[in-house]
Short mmCIF file of C-alpha atoms in Angstrom, two decimals:
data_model
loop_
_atom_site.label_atom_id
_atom_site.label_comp_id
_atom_site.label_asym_id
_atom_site.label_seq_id
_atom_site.Cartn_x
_atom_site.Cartn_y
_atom_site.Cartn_z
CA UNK D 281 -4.67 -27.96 4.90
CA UNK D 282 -6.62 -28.68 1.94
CA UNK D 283 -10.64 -28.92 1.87
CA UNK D 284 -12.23 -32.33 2.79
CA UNK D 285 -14.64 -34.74 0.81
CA UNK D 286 -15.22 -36.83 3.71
CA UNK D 287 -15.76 -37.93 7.54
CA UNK D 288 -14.20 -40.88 7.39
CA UNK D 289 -12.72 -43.50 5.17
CA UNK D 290 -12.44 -47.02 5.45
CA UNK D 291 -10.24 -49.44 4.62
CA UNK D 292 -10.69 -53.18 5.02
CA UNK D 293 -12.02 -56.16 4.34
CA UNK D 294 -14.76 -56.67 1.18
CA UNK D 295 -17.37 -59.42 2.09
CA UNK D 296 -20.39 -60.33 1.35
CA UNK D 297 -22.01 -61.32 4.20
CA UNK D 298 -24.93 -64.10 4.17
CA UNK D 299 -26.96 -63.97 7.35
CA UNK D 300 -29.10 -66.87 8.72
CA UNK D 301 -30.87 -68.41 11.26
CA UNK D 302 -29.45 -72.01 12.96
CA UNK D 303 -30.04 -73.43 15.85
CA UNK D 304 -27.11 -74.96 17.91
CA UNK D 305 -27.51 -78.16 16.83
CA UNK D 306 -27.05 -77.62 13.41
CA UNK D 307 -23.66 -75.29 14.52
CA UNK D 308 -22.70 -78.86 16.56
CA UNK D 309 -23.60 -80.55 12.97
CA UNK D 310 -21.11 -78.48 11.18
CA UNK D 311 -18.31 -78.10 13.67
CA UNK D 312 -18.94 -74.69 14.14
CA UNK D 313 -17.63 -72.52 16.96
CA UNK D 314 -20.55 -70.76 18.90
CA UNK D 315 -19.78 -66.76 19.03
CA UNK D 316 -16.96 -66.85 17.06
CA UNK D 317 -14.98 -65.70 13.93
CA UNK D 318 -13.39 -68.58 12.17
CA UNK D 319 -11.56 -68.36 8.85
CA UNK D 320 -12.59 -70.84 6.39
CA UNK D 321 -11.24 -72.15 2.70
CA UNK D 322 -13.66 -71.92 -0.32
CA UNK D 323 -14.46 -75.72 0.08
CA UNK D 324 -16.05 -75.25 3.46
CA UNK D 325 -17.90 -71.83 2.62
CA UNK D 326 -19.17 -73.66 0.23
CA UNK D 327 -20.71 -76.81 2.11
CA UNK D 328 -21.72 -74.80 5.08
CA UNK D 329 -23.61 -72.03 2.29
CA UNK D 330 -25.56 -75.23 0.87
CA UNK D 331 -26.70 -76.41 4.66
CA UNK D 332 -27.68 -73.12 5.65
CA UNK D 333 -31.56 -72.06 5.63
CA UNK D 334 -33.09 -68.77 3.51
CA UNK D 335 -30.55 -65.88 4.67
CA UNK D 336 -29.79 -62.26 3.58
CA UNK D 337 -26.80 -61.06 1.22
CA UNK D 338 -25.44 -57.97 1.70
CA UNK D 339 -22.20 -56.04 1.30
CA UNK D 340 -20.54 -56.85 4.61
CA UNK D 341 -16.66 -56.16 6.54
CA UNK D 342 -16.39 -54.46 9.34
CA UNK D 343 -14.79 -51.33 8.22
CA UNK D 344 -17.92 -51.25 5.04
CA UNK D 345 -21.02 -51.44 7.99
CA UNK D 346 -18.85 -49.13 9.76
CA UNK D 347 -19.24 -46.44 6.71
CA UNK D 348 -23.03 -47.68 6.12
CA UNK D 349 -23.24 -46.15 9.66
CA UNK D 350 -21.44 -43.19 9.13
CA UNK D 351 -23.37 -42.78 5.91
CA UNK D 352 -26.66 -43.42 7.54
CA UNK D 353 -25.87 -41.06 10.29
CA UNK D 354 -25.58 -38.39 7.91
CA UNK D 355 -21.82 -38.48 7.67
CA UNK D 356 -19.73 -38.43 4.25
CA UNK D 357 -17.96 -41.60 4.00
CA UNK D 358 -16.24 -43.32 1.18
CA UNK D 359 -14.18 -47.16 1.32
CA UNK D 360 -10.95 -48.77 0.20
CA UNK D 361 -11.14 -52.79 -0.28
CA UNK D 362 -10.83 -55.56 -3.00
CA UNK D 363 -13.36 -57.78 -4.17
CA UNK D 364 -13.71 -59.86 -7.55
CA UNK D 365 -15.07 -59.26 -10.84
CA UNK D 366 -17.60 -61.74 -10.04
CA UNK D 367 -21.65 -61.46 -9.27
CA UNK D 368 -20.57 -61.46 -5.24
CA UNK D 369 -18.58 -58.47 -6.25
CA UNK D 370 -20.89 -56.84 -7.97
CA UNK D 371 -23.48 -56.85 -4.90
CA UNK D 372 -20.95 -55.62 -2.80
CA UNK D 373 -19.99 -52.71 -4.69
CA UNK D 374 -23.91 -51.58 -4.88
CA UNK D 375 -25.47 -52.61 -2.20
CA UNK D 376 -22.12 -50.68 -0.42
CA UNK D 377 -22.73 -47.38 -2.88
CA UNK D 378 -26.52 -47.42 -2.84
CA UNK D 379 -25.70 -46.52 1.48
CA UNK D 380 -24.15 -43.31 -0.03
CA UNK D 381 -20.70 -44.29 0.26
CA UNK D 382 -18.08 -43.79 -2.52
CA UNK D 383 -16.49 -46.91 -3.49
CA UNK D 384 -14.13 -47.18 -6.67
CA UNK D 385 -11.67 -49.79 -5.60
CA UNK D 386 -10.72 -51.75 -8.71
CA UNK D 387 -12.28 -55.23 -9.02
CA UNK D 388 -9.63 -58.15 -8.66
CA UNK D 389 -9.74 -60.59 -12.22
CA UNK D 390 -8.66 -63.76 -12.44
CA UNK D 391 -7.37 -64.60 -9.03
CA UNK D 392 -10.07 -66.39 -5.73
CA UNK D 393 -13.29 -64.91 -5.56
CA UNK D 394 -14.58 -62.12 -3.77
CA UNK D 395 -14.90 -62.44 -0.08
CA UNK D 396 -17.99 -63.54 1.83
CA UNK D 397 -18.83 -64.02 5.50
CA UNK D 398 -21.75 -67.21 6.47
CA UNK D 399 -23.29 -65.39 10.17
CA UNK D 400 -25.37 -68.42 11.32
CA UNK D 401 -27.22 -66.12 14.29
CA UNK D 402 -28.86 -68.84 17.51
CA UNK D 403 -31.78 -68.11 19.28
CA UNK D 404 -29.80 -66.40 22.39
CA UNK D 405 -28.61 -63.46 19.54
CA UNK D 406 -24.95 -65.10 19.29
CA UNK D 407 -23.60 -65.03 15.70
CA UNK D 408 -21.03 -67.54 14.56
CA UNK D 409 -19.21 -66.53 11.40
CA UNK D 410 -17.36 -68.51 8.91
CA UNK D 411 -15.10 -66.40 6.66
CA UNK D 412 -13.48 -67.10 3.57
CA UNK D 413 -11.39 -64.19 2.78
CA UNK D 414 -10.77 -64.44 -0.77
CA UNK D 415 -10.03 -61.39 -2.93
CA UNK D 416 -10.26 -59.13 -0.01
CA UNK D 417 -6.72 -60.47 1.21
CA UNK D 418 -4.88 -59.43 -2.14
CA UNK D 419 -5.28 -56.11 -1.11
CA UNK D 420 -1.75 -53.94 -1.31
CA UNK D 421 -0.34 -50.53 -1.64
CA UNK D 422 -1.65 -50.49 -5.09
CA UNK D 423 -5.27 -50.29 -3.68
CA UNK D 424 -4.36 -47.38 -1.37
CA UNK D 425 -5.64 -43.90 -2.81
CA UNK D 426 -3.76 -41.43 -1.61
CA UNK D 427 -6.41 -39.01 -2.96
CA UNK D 428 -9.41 -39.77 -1.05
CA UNK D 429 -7.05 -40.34 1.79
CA UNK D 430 -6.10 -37.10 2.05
CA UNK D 431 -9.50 -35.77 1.77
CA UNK D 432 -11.39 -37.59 4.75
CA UNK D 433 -10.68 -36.18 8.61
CA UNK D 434 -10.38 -40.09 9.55
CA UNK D 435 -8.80 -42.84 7.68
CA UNK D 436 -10.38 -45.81 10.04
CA UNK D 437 -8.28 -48.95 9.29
CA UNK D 438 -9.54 -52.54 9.79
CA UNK D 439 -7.64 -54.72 11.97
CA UNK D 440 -9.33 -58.12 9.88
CA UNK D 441 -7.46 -56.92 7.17
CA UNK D 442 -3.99 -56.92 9.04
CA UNK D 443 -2.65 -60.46 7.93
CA UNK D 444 -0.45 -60.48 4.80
CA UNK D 445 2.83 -58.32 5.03
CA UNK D 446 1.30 -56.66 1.90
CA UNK D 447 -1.72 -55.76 3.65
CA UNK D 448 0.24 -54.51 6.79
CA UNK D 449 2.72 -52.06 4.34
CA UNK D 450 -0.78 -51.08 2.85
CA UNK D 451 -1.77 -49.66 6.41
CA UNK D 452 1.14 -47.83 7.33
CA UNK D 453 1.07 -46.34 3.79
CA UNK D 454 -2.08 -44.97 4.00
CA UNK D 455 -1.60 -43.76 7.78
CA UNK D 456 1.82 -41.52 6.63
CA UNK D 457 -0.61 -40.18 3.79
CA UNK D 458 -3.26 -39.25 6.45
CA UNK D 459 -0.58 -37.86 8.46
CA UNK D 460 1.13 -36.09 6.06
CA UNK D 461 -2.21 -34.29 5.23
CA UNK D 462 -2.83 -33.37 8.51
CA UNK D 463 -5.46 -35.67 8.70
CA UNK D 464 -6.08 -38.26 12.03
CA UNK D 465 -6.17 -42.27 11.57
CA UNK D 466 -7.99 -45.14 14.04
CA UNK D 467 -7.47 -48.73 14.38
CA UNK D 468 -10.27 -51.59 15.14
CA UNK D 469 -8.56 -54.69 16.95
CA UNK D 470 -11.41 -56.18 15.46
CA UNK D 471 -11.61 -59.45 17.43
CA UNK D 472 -9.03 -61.23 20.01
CA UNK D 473 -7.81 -63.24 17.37
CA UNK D 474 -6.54 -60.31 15.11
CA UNK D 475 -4.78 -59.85 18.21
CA UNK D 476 -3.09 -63.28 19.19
CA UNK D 477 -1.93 -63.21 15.95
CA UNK D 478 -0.75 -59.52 15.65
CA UNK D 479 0.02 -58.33 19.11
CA UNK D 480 3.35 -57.15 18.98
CA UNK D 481 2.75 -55.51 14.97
CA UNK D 482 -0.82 -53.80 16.30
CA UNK D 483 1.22 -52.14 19.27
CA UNK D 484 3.99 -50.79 17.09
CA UNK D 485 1.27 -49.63 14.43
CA UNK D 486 -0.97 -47.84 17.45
CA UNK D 487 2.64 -45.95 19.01
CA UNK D 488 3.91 -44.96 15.35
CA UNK D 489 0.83 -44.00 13.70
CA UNK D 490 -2.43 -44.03 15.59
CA UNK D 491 -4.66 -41.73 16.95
CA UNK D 492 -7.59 -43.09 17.93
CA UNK D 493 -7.87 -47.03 18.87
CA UNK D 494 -11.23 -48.81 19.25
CA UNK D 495 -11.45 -52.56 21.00
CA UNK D 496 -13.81 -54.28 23.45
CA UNK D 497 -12.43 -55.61 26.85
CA UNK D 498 -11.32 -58.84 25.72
CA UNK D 499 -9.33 -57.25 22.65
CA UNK D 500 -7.94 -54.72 25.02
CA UNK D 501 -7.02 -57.24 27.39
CA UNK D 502 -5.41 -59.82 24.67
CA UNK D 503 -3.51 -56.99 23.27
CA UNK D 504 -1.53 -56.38 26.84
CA UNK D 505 -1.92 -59.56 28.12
CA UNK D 506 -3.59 -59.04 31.33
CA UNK D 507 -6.81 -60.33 32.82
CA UNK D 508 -6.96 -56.38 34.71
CA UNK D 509 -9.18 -53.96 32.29
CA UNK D 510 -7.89 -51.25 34.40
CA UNK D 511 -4.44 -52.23 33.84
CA UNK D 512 -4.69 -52.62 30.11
CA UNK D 513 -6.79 -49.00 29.86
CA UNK D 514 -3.69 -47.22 31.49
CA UNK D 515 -1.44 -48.88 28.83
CA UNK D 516 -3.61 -47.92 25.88
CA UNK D 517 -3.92 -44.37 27.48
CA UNK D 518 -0.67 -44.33 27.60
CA UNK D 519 -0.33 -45.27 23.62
CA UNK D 520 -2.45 -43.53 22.12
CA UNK D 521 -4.39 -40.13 22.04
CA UNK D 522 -8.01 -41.15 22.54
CA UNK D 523 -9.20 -45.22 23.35
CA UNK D 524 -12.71 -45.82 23.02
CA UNK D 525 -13.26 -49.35 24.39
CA UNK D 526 -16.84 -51.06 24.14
CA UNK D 527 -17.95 -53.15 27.31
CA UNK D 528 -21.35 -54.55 25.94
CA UNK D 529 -24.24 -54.49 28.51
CA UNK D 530 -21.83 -51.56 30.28
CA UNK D 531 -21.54 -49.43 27.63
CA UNK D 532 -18.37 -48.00 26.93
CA UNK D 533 -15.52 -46.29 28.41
CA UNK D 534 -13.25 -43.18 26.38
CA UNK D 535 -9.96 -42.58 27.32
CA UNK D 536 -7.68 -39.66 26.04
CA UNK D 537 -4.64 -38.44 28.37
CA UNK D 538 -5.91 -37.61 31.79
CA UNK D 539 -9.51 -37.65 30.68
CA UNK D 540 -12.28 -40.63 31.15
CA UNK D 541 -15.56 -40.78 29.64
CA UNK D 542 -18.04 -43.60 31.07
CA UNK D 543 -20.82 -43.76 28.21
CA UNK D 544 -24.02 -46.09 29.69
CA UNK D 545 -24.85 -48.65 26.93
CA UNK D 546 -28.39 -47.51 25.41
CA UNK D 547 -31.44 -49.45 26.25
CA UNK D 548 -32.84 -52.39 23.79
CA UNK D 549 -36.15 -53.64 23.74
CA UNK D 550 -35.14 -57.20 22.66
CA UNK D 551 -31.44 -58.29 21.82
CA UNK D 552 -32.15 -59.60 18.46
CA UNK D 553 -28.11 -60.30 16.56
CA UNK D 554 -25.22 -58.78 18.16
CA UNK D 555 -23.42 -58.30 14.85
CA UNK D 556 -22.12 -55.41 13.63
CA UNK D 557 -22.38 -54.24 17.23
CA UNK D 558 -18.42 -52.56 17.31
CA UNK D 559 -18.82 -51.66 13.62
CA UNK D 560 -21.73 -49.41 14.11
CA UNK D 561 -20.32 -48.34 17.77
CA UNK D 562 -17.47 -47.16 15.69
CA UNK D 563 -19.61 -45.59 12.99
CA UNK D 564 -21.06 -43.14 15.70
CA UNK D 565 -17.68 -42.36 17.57
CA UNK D 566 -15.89 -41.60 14.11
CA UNK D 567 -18.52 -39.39 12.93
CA UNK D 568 -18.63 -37.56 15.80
CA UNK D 569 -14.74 -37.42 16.05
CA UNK D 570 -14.42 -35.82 12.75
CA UNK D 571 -16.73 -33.54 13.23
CA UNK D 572 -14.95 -32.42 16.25
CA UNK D 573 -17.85 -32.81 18.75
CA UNK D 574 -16.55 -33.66 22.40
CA UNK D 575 -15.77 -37.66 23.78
CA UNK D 576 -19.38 -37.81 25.36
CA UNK D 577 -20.76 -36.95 22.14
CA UNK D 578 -18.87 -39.52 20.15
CA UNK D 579 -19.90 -42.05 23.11
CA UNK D 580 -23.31 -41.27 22.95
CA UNK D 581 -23.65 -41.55 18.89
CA UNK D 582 -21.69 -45.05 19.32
CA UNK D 583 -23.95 -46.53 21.59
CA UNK D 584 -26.94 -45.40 20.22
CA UNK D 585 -25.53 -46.72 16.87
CA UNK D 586 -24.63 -50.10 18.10
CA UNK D 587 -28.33 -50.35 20.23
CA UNK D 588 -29.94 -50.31 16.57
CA UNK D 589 -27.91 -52.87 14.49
CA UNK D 590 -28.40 -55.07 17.68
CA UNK D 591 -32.20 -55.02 17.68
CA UNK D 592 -32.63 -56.96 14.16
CA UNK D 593 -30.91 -59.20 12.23
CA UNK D 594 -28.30 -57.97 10.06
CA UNK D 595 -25.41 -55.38 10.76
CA UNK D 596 -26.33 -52.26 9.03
CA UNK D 597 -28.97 -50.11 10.40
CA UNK D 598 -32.74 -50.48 8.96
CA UNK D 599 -33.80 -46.71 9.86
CA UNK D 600 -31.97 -43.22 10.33
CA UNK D 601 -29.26 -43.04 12.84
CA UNK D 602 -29.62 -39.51 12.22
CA UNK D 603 -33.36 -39.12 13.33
CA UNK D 604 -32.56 -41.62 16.11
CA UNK D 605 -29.91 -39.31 16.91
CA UNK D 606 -32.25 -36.18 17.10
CA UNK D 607 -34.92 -38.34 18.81
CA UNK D 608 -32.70 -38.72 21.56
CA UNK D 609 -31.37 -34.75 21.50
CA UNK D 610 -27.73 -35.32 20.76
CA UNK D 611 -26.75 -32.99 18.15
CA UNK D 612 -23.95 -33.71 14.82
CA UNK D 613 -22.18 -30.92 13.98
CA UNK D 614 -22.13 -29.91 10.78
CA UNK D 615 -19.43 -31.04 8.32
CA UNK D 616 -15.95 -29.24 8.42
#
């Protein structure tokens, strides 16, 4: 097997994201859905960016905070998505690289610009997103790199991005690459939509090329259509080799053949934005994963992940997952 550059590499959707306050009267104002994800043309990311008050902009996507984490936990990460050759694109690409993760997807030209994500966050810590997708959704096969591929333990694959067939041939292209190298791959459901919409393509992509799946109850639960989390954790134990399935306040349970690992969510001092909460969760996991540690290990660095990005605004982490991490005694191995 050859040598590795990295833990983990992403691949998913490029968005900026602009984070701001609102109330819920100003979400009733706008027709926005409290708590969820809602995809939106450029017309209404536009309107609803001129309502909303002072935010941040940052380089955003699940599968990118997901490799901020990695990165900040001391991990080598690097990222496969499209944005535009626009100023949007530009901040993505270095607020994404300044994290310490390698990005060299090329920039989209001429076609929508790049993607961006409006996270209006209420009082109660909810965040309501509005995405417009934009360039990230022209991403194809063309995008995949087979090299860095083959030179990260974990290819972690973004189930936001699973929409266009392109997109979906993209995926199983870069698993078989993993595969073929020996490496492993995981799968984010990403949110119960992803998986209303791509149930029946998710479960063939999890049997065929897999290995490690990541969800939170509900996605679990939409994905085998049951209201039982016990009966849809013996079907994805079944599926796959190792489940790791986030249950907020209860932490998170790890399955992998006969085994289960209960994880007890880490304590918070205040609940401040729960976003990024599964991104960083995943971050921790990953890391650990590819470094080979065991499934309480890769529990323990998820939660303690996720309890940081959930104490401020914002979904990457403001201070050193990897000091939090030794705070707290859990040890990394060192890189294979």
């Amino acid at each position: 097997m050859a040598a590795t550059r990295f833990d983990v590499i992403g691949v998913g959707n490029a968005i900026v994201d602009v984070i701001a306050t609102a109330d819920d009267a100003f979400l009733g104002t706008h027709g926005i859905e409290k708590g969820a994800m809602t995809l939106i043309d450029e017309p209404r990311a536009e309107a609803i960016y001129a309502a909303m008050g002072p935010g941040q902009e940052v380089s955003g996507g699940s599968a990118a905070n997901t490799l901020a984490g990695v990165a900040s936990l001391g991990g080598r990460g690097a990222y496969i998505g499209k944005v535009a050759d626009d100023q949007l694109g530009e901040i993505f690409a270095h607020d994404l690289r300044a994290t310490g993760v390698d990005y060299s997807t090329r920039p989209l030209s001429g076609g929508p610009a790049t993607a961006r994500c409006l996270i209006l966050v209420t009082p109660d810590a909810q965040r309501s997103m509005n995405t417009f997708l934009g360039a990230s959704t022209l991403f194809s096969g063309d995008d995949v790199d087979a090299e860095r591929i083959g030179a990260a333990h974990i290819t972690y694959l973004e189930g936001y991005l699973f929409d266009r067939d392109e997109a979906k041939a993209a995926f199983v292209a870069a698993a078989e690459i993993a595969r073929k190298a020996g490496r492993k791959v995981a799968l984010t459901l990403s949110d119960a939509f992803c998986v209303d919409r791509h149930r029946a393509s998710f479960r063939e992509l999890i049997a065929g090329h897999v290995d490690v799946v990541f969800a939170n109850e509900v996605e679990l639960k939409s994905l085998y259509q049951t209201e039982d989390f016990d009966s849809a954790l013996a079907s994805i134990r079944a599926e796959t080799r190792i489940a790791a399935v986030t249950r907020s306040e209860k932490g998170a349970v790890i399955v992998a053949g006969s085994e289960t690992v209960s994880v007890p969510a880490e304590p918070v001092a205040k609940l401040v934005d729960t976003t990024g909460a599964g991104d960083l969760f995943a971050a921790g996991f990953l890391l650990g994963a590819a470094r080979e540690a065991d499934l309480e290990t890769c529990g323990r660095l998820g939660v303690l992940a996720a309890a940081e990005v959930i104490s401020h605004v914002g979904a990457r982490p403001l201070v050193s997952l990897a000091e939090l991490a030794r705070d707290k005694g859990i040890t990394i191995p060192p890189a294979r």
